[in-house]
Amino acid sequence: IRSQFTTVLCVFLLFFFFNDTATTEIYTLSLHDALPISKRIFLEIPALKIQIPEITIEVTSMIEDDISAVLQIEHQSFISPWSERTFCEGISGKYPHAHFLVGKHQGNPISYINFMVVDGDCHITNLAVSPDFRRLGVAKYMLAKSLDQMKILGGRKVFLEVRASNIAAQKLYREFGFRINNIRKKYYSD
């Protein structure tokens, strides 16, 4: 039986830049290379829990009770935040390919990640951490857990967009082995 880490899958990361002079490049990654690194860091931690410097995070599926806190994080994190309706529809089950995970500390949402899986293609649509919990490894953990979940769901390629100005996010994705595939001009409306 093949280990889930011996199968090499291609993962693509789309970095879309919003300024006029940007062009599009695509990053690529082998899950075989990326996931063992995150697994080695979190090896002794039970599934969906991890000790990071000062806090414990539990990752669960997002539920309606999480929406208020998630919206607060969303508004603190993005210039063009998603609406409450978007999150509510996403967790409603109306779209079976959509997956919304929330990271909780002491039962309270402090981070979330949303992604879609369709015919082996995965698209990370949103990842954010509460400002009070940034720089503690929370985003790294959420990304690792979502990649694990995508692989379980049959994901072979992963796409996402990130602003040219979001250097911290670009660094995180590069740590996981993502590589630029292309750049799109004026992807973001603002």
Coordinates of N, CA and C in Angstrom, one line a residue:
I1 N 0.9 -1.2 0.0 CA 0.0 0.0 0.0 C 0.9 1.2 0.0
R2 N 0.5 2.1 -0.9 CA 1.3 3.4 -0.9 C 0.9 4.3 0.2
S3 N 1.9 4.9 0.8 CA 1.7 5.9 1.8 C 1.1 7.2 1.1
Q4 N 0.3 7.9 1.8 CA -0.2 9.1 1.2 C 0.9 10.1 0.8
F5 N 2.1 9.9 1.4 CA 3.2 10.9 1.1 C 4.1 10.4 0.0
T6 N 3.9 9.2 -0.5 CA 4.7 8.7 -1.6 C 4.2 9.1 -3.0
T7 N 2.9 9.4 -3.1 CA 2.3 9.8 -4.3 C 2.7 11.3 -4.5
V8 N 3.3 11.5 -5.7 CA 3.7 12.9 -6.0 C 2.5 13.6 -6.7
L9 N 2.0 14.6 -6.2 CA 1.0 15.4 -6.9 C 1.5 16.8 -7.1
C10 N 1.0 17.4 -8.2 CA 1.4 18.8 -8.5 C 0.4 19.7 -7.8
V11 N 0.9 20.7 -7.3 CA 0.1 21.8 -6.6 C 0.5 23.1 -7.3
F12 N -0.4 23.8 -7.7 CA -0.2 25.1 -8.3 C -0.7 26.2 -7.4
L13 N 0.1 27.3 -7.4 CA -0.3 28.5 -6.6 C -0.3 29.6 -7.6
L14 N -1.4 30.3 -7.7 CA -1.5 31.4 -8.6 C -1.3 32.7 -7.7
F15 N -0.3 33.4 -8.0 CA -0.1 34.7 -7.4 C -0.6 35.7 -8.3
F16 N -1.7 36.4 -8.0 CA -2.3 37.4 -8.9 C -2.0 38.8 -8.3
F17 N -1.3 39.6 -9.1 CA -1.0 40.9 -8.6 C -1.9 41.9 -9.2
F18 N -2.2 42.9 -8.4 CA -3.3 43.9 -8.8 C -2.7 45.1 -9.5
N19 N -1.5 45.3 -9.6 CA -1.0 46.6 -10.2 C -0.9 46.4 -11.7
D20 N -0.8 47.5 -12.4 CA -0.8 47.5 -13.8 C 0.4 46.9 -14.5
T21 N 1.5 46.9 -13.8 CA 2.8 46.4 -14.4 C 3.0 44.9 -14.1
A22 N 2.2 44.3 -13.3 CA 2.4 42.9 -13.0 C 2.0 42.0 -14.1
T23 N 2.7 40.9 -14.2 CA 2.4 39.8 -15.2 C 2.2 38.6 -14.4
T24 N 1.6 37.5 -15.0 CA 1.2 36.4 -14.2 C 2.2 35.2 -14.4
E25 N 2.6 34.7 -13.2 CA 3.5 33.5 -13.2 C 2.8 32.5 -12.2
I26 N 3.1 31.2 -12.5 CA 2.4 30.1 -11.6 C 3.5 29.4 -10.9
Y27 N 3.3 29.1 -9.6 CA 4.2 28.3 -8.7 C 3.7 26.9 -8.8
T28 N 4.6 25.9 -8.7 CA 4.3 24.5 -8.6 C 4.9 23.9 -7.4
L29 N 4.4 22.7 -7.0 CA 4.8 22.0 -5.8 C 4.4 20.6 -5.9
S30 N 5.3 19.7 -5.4 CA 4.9 18.3 -5.2 C 4.4 18.1 -3.8
L31 N 3.2 17.5 -3.6 CA 2.7 17.3 -2.2 C 3.7 16.4 -1.5
H32 N 4.4 15.5 -2.2 CA 5.3 14.6 -1.6 C 6.4 15.4 -0.9
D33 N 6.8 16.5 -1.5 CA 7.9 17.3 -0.9 C 7.3 18.2 0.2
A34 N 6.1 18.7 0.1 CA 5.5 19.7 1.0 C 5.0 19.1 2.3
L35 N 4.1 18.1 2.2 CA 3.4 17.7 3.3 C 4.3 17.0 4.4
P36 N 5.3 16.2 4.0 CA 6.2 15.6 5.0 C 6.8 16.7 5.9
I37 N 7.1 17.9 5.3 CA 7.7 18.9 6.1 C 6.8 19.4 7.2
S38 N 5.5 19.6 6.8 CA 4.6 20.0 7.8 C 4.3 18.9 8.8
K39 N 4.2 17.7 8.3 CA 4.0 16.5 9.2 C 5.1 16.4 10.2
R40 N 6.4 16.6 9.7 CA 7.5 16.4 10.6 C 7.4 17.5 11.8
I41 N 7.0 18.7 11.5 CA 6.8 19.7 12.5 C 5.8 19.3 13.5
F42 N 4.7 18.7 13.0 CA 3.5 18.5 13.9 C 3.3 17.0 14.2
L43 N 4.4 16.2 14.0 CA 4.3 14.7 14.0 C 3.6 14.2 15.3
E44 N 4.0 14.7 16.5 CA 3.5 14.1 17.7 C 2.2 14.6 18.2
I45 N 1.6 15.5 17.4 CA 0.3 16.2 17.8 C -0.8 15.4 17.2
P46 N -1.9 15.1 18.0 CA -3.0 14.4 17.5 C -3.7 15.1 16.4
A47 N -4.5 14.4 15.6 CA -5.1 15.0 14.4 C -5.9 16.2 14.8
L48 N -5.8 17.3 14.1 CA -6.5 18.5 14.2 C -6.2 19.3 15.5
K49 N -5.2 19.0 16.2 CA -4.7 19.8 17.3 C -3.2 20.0 17.2
I50 N -2.8 21.2 17.7 CA -1.3 21.4 17.6 C -1.0 22.4 18.7
Q51 N 0.1 22.2 19.4 CA 0.7 23.2 20.3 C 1.6 24.1 19.5
I52 N 1.3 25.3 19.5 CA 2.2 26.3 18.9 C 2.7 27.2 20.0
P53 N 3.6 28.1 19.8 CA 4.3 28.7 20.9 C 3.5 29.0 22.2
E54 N 2.4 29.6 22.1 CA 1.7 30.0 23.4 C 0.3 29.5 23.4
I55 N -0.2 28.9 22.3 CA -1.6 28.5 22.3 C -1.9 27.2 21.7
T56 N -3.1 26.6 21.9 CA -3.5 25.4 21.3 C -4.6 25.7 20.3
I57 N -4.6 25.1 19.2 CA -5.6 25.4 18.2 C -6.4 24.1 17.9
E58 N -7.7 24.2 17.8 CA -8.5 23.0 17.3 C -9.1 23.5 16.0
V59 N -9.0 22.6 15.0 CA -9.6 22.9 13.7 C -10.8 22.1 13.5
T60 N -11.9 22.8 13.2 CA -13.2 22.1 12.9 C -13.9 22.7 11.7
S61 N -14.9 22.1 11.2 CA -15.7 22.7 10.2 C -16.4 23.9 10.7
M62 N -16.5 25.0 9.9 CA -17.2 26.2 10.4 C -18.6 26.0 10.5
I63 N -19.3 26.5 11.5 CA -20.7 26.4 11.8 C -21.3 27.9 11.9
E64 N -22.6 28.0 11.9 CA -23.2 29.3 11.9 C -22.8 30.1 13.1
D65 N -22.6 29.4 14.3 CA -22.1 30.2 15.5 C -20.8 30.8 15.3
D66 N -20.0 30.4 14.4 CA -18.6 30.9 14.2 C -18.6 32.2 13.3
I67 N -19.7 32.4 12.6 CA -19.8 33.4 11.5 C -19.5 34.8 12.1
S68 N -20.0 35.2 13.2 CA -19.8 36.6 13.7 C -18.3 36.8 13.9
A69 N -17.6 35.9 14.6 CA -16.2 36.1 14.8 C -15.4 36.0 13.5
V70 N -15.8 35.1 12.6 CA -15.1 35.0 11.3 C -15.2 36.3 10.6
L71 N -16.4 36.9 10.6 CA -16.6 38.2 9.9 C -15.7 39.3 10.5
Q72 N -15.6 39.3 11.8 CA -14.7 40.3 12.4 C -13.3 40.1 11.9
I73 N -12.8 38.9 11.8 CA -11.4 38.6 11.3 C -11.4 39.0 9.9
E74 N -12.4 38.7 9.1 CA -12.4 39.0 7.7 C -12.3 40.5 7.4
H75 N -13.1 41.3 8.2 CA -13.0 42.8 8.1 C -11.7 43.3 8.5
Q76 N -11.0 42.7 9.5 CA -9.7 43.2 10.0 C -8.6 42.8 9.0
S77 N -8.9 41.8 8.1 CA -7.8 41.2 7.3 C -7.8 41.7 5.8
F78 N -9.0 42.1 5.3 CA -9.1 42.3 3.9 C -9.8 43.6 3.5
I79 N -9.3 44.3 2.5 CA -9.8 45.5 2.0 C -11.2 45.3 1.5
S80 N -11.4 44.2 0.8 CA -12.8 43.9 0.2 C -13.3 42.6 0.9
P81 N -13.8 42.7 2.1 CA -14.2 41.5 2.8 C -15.4 40.8 2.2
W82 N -15.5 39.5 2.4 CA -16.6 38.8 2.0 C -17.8 39.1 2.9
S83 N -19.0 38.9 2.4 CA -20.2 39.2 3.1 C -20.6 38.1 4.1
E84 N -21.5 38.4 5.0 CA -22.0 37.4 5.9 C -22.8 36.3 5.1
R85 N -23.5 36.8 4.1 CA -24.2 35.8 3.2 C -23.3 34.8 2.5
T86 N -22.1 35.3 2.1 CA -21.2 34.4 1.4 C -20.8 33.3 2.3
F87 N -20.4 33.6 3.6 CA -20.0 32.6 4.5 C -21.2 31.7 4.9
C88 N -22.4 32.3 5.1 CA -23.5 31.4 5.4 C -23.9 30.4 4.3
E89 N -23.8 30.9 3.1 CA -24.1 30.0 1.9 C -23.0 28.9 1.8
G90 N -21.7 29.3 2.1 CA -20.6 28.4 2.1 C -20.7 27.2 3.0
I91 N -21.3 27.5 4.2 CA -21.4 26.4 5.2 C -22.7 25.7 5.2
S92 N -23.6 26.2 4.3 CA -25.0 25.7 4.3 C -25.1 24.2 3.7
G93 N -24.1 23.8 3.0 CA -24.2 22.5 2.4 C -24.7 22.6 0.9
K94 N -25.1 23.8 0.6 CA -25.6 24.1 -0.8 C -24.6 23.8 -1.8
Y95 N -23.3 24.0 -1.5 CA -22.2 23.8 -2.4 C -21.3 22.7 -1.8
P96 N -21.5 21.4 -2.2 CA -20.8 20.3 -1.6 C -19.3 20.3 -1.8
H97 N -18.9 21.1 -2.8 CA -17.4 21.2 -3.1 C -16.7 22.2 -2.3
A98 N -17.5 23.0 -1.5 CA -16.9 24.1 -0.7 C -16.6 23.6 0.7
H99 N -15.5 24.0 1.3 CA -15.1 23.5 2.6 C -14.6 24.7 3.4
F100 N -15.2 24.9 4.6 CA -14.9 26.1 5.4 C -14.4 25.5 6.8
L101 N -13.2 25.8 7.1 CA -12.6 25.3 8.3 C -12.3 26.5 9.2
V102 N -12.4 26.3 10.5 CA -12.2 27.4 11.5 C -11.2 26.9 12.5
G103 N -10.2 27.7 12.9 CA -9.2 27.4 13.9 C -9.7 28.1 15.2
K104 N -9.8 27.3 16.3 CA -10.3 27.9 17.5 C -9.3 27.8 18.6
H105 N -9.2 28.8 19.4 CA -8.4 28.8 20.6 C -9.3 29.0 21.8
Q106 N -9.3 28.1 22.8 CA -10.2 28.1 23.9 C -11.7 28.3 23.5
G107 N -12.0 27.6 22.4 CA -13.4 27.6 21.9 C -13.8 28.8 21.0
N108 N -12.9 29.7 20.9 CA -13.2 30.9 20.1 C -12.5 31.0 18.8
P109 N -13.2 31.3 17.7 CA -12.5 31.4 16.3 C -11.4 32.4 16.3
I110 N -10.2 32.0 15.8 CA -9.1 32.9 15.7 C -8.6 32.9 14.3
S111 N -9.0 32.0 13.5 CA -8.6 31.8 12.1 C -9.5 31.0 11.3
Y112 N -9.4 31.1 10.0 CA -10.2 30.3 9.1 C -9.6 30.1 7.8
I113 N -10.0 29.1 7.1 CA -9.5 28.8 5.7 C -10.7 28.2 4.9
N114 N -10.9 28.7 3.7 CA -11.9 28.2 2.9 C -11.3 27.7 1.6
F115 N -11.8 26.5 1.1 CA -11.3 26.0 -0.2 C -12.4 25.2 -0.9
M116 N -12.2 25.0 -2.1 CA -13.1 24.2 -3.0 C -12.3 23.1 -3.6
V117 N -13.0 21.9 -3.7 CA -12.3 20.8 -4.4 C -13.3 20.3 -5.5
V118 N -12.9 20.4 -6.7 CA -13.7 20.0 -7.9 C -12.8 19.2 -8.8
D119 N -13.2 17.9 -9.0 CA -12.4 17.1 -10.0 C -10.9 17.1 -9.8
G120 N -10.5 17.0 -8.6 CA -9.0 17.0 -8.3 C -8.4 18.4 -8.2
D121 N -9.1 19.4 -8.7 CA -8.5 20.8 -8.6 C -9.0 21.4 -7.3
C122 N -8.1 22.0 -6.6 CA -8.5 22.7 -5.3 C -8.2 24.2 -5.4
H123 N -9.0 25.0 -4.8 CA -8.8 26.4 -4.9 C -9.0 27.0 -3.5
I124 N -7.9 27.5 -2.9 CA -8.0 28.1 -1.6 C -8.5 29.5 -1.8
T125 N -9.7 29.8 -1.3 CA -10.4 31.1 -1.6 C -10.1 32.1 -0.5
N126 N -9.8 31.7 0.7 CA -9.6 32.6 1.8 C -8.9 32.0 2.9
L127 N -7.9 32.7 3.5 CA -7.2 32.3 4.7 C -6.9 33.6 5.5
A128 N -7.3 33.6 6.8 CA -7.1 34.7 7.6 C -6.9 34.3 9.0
V129 N -6.1 35.1 9.8 CA -5.9 34.9 11.2 C -6.2 36.2 11.9
S130 N -6.8 36.2 13.1 CA -7.1 37.3 13.9 C -5.8 38.1 14.1
P131 N -5.7 39.4 14.0 CA -4.5 40.2 14.3 C -3.8 39.8 15.6
D132 N -4.6 39.5 16.6 CA -4.0 39.2 17.9 C -3.3 37.8 18.0
F133 N -3.4 37.0 16.9 CA -2.8 35.7 16.9 C -1.9 35.5 15.7
R134 N -1.5 36.6 15.1 CA -0.6 36.5 13.9 C 0.8 36.3 14.4
R135 N 1.7 35.7 13.5 CA 3.1 35.5 13.8 C 3.3 34.4 14.9
L136 N 2.3 33.5 15.1 CA 2.4 32.4 16.0 C 2.4 31.0 15.3
G137 N 2.3 31.0 14.0 CA 2.3 29.8 13.2 C 0.9 29.3 13.0
V138 N -0.1 30.1 13.3 CA -1.5 29.7 13.1 C -1.8 29.5 11.6
A139 N -1.4 30.5 10.7 CA -1.7 30.4 9.3 C -1.0 29.1 8.7
K140 N 0.2 28.9 9.2 CA 0.9 27.7 8.7 C 0.2 26.4 9.1
Y141 N -0.3 26.4 10.3 CA -1.1 25.2 10.7 C -2.4 25.0 9.9
M142 N -3.1 26.1 9.7 CA -4.3 26.1 9.0 C -4.1 25.6 7.5
L143 N -3.0 26.1 6.9 CA -2.7 25.7 5.6 C -2.3 24.2 5.5
A144 N -1.5 23.7 6.5 CA -1.1 22.3 6.5 C -2.4 21.4 6.7
K145 N -3.3 21.8 7.6 CA -4.5 21.0 7.8 C -5.4 21.0 6.5
S146 N -5.5 22.2 5.9 CA -6.3 22.2 4.7 C -5.7 21.4 3.5
L147 N -4.4 21.4 3.4 CA -3.7 20.6 2.4 C -3.9 19.1 2.7
D148 N -3.8 18.7 3.9 CA -4.2 17.3 4.3 C -5.6 17.0 3.9
Q149 N -6.5 17.8 4.2 CA -7.9 17.6 3.9 C -8.1 17.5 2.3
M150 N -7.5 18.4 1.6 CA -7.6 18.4 0.1 C -7.1 17.1 -0.4
K151 N -6.0 16.6 0.1 CA -5.5 15.4 -0.4 C -6.4 14.2 -0.1
I152 N -7.0 14.2 1.1 CA -8.0 13.2 1.4 C -9.2 13.2 0.4
L153 N -9.6 14.4 0.1 CA -10.7 14.6 -0.8 C -10.4 14.4 -2.3
G154 N -9.2 14.0 -2.6 CA -8.8 13.7 -4.0 C -8.1 14.8 -4.7
G155 N -7.7 15.9 -4.0 CA -7.1 17.0 -4.6 C -5.7 16.7 -5.2
R156 N -5.5 17.2 -6.4 CA -4.2 17.0 -7.1 C -3.5 18.3 -7.4
K157 N -4.2 19.4 -7.6 CA -3.7 20.7 -7.8 C -4.3 21.7 -6.9
V158 N -3.6 22.7 -6.4 CA -4.1 23.7 -5.6 C -3.8 25.1 -6.2
F159 N -4.8 25.9 -6.2 CA -4.7 27.3 -6.8 C -5.1 28.3 -5.7
L160 N -4.5 29.4 -5.7 CA -4.9 30.5 -4.9 C -4.4 31.8 -5.4
E161 N -5.0 32.9 -5.0 CA -4.5 34.2 -5.4 C -4.0 35.0 -4.2
V162 N -3.0 35.8 -4.4 CA -2.5 36.7 -3.3 C -2.1 38.0 -3.8
R163 N -2.3 39.0 -3.1 CA -1.9 40.4 -3.5 C -0.4 40.5 -3.6
A164 N 0.1 41.3 -4.5 CA 1.5 41.6 -4.6 C 2.0 42.2 -3.3
S165 N 1.2 43.0 -2.6 CA 1.6 43.6 -1.4 C 1.6 42.7 -0.2
N166 N 1.0 41.5 -0.3 CA 0.9 40.6 0.9 C 2.2 39.7 1.0
I167 N 3.2 40.3 1.4 CA 4.5 39.6 1.4 C 4.5 38.5 2.4
A168 N 3.9 38.6 3.6 CA 3.8 37.6 4.6 C 3.1 36.3 4.0
A169 N 2.0 36.5 3.3 CA 1.3 35.4 2.7 C 2.2 34.7 1.6
Q170 N 2.8 35.5 0.8 CA 3.7 34.9 -0.2 C 4.8 34.1 0.4
K171 N 5.4 34.6 1.5 CA 6.4 33.8 2.2 C 5.9 32.5 2.8
L172 N 4.7 32.5 3.3 CA 4.1 31.3 3.8 C 3.9 30.3 2.7
Y173 N 3.4 30.7 1.6 CA 3.2 29.7 0.5 C 4.5 29.2 0.0
R174 N 5.5 30.0 -0.1 CA 6.8 29.6 -0.5 C 7.4 28.6 0.4
E175 N 7.2 28.8 1.7 CA 7.7 27.8 2.7 C 7.1 26.4 2.5
F176 N 5.9 26.4 1.9 CA 5.2 25.1 1.6 C 5.6 24.6 0.2
G177 N 6.5 25.3 -0.4 CA 7.0 24.8 -1.7 C 6.2 25.3 -2.9
F178 N 5.2 26.2 -2.7 CA 4.5 26.8 -3.8 C 5.4 27.6 -4.7
R179 N 5.1 27.6 -6.0 CA 5.9 28.4 -6.9 C 4.9 29.2 -7.8
I180 N 5.3 30.4 -8.2 CA 4.5 31.2 -9.1 C 4.2 30.5 -10.4
N181 N 3.0 30.5 -10.8 CA 2.6 30.0 -12.1 C 2.4 31.2 -13.1
N182 N 1.6 32.2 -12.6 CA 1.5 33.4 -13.4 C 0.9 34.5 -12.6
I183 N 0.9 35.7 -13.2 CA 0.5 36.9 -12.5 C -0.6 37.5 -13.4
R184 N -1.7 38.0 -12.8 CA -2.7 38.7 -13.6 C -2.8 40.2 -13.2
K185 N -2.9 41.0 -14.2 CA -3.0 42.4 -14.0 C -4.4 42.7 -13.5
K186 N -4.5 43.7 -12.6 CA -5.8 44.2 -12.1 C -6.8 43.1 -11.7
Y187 N -6.3 42.0 -11.1 CA -7.2 41.0 -10.6 C -8.1 41.5 -9.5
Y188 N -7.6 42.3 -8.6 CA -8.4 42.9 -7.5 C -9.0 44.2 -8.0
S189 N -10.2 44.4 -7.7 CA -10.9 45.6 -8.1 C -10.5 46.9 -7.4
D190 N -9.9 46.7 -6.2 CA -9.4 47.9 -5.4 C -7.9 48.0 -5.5

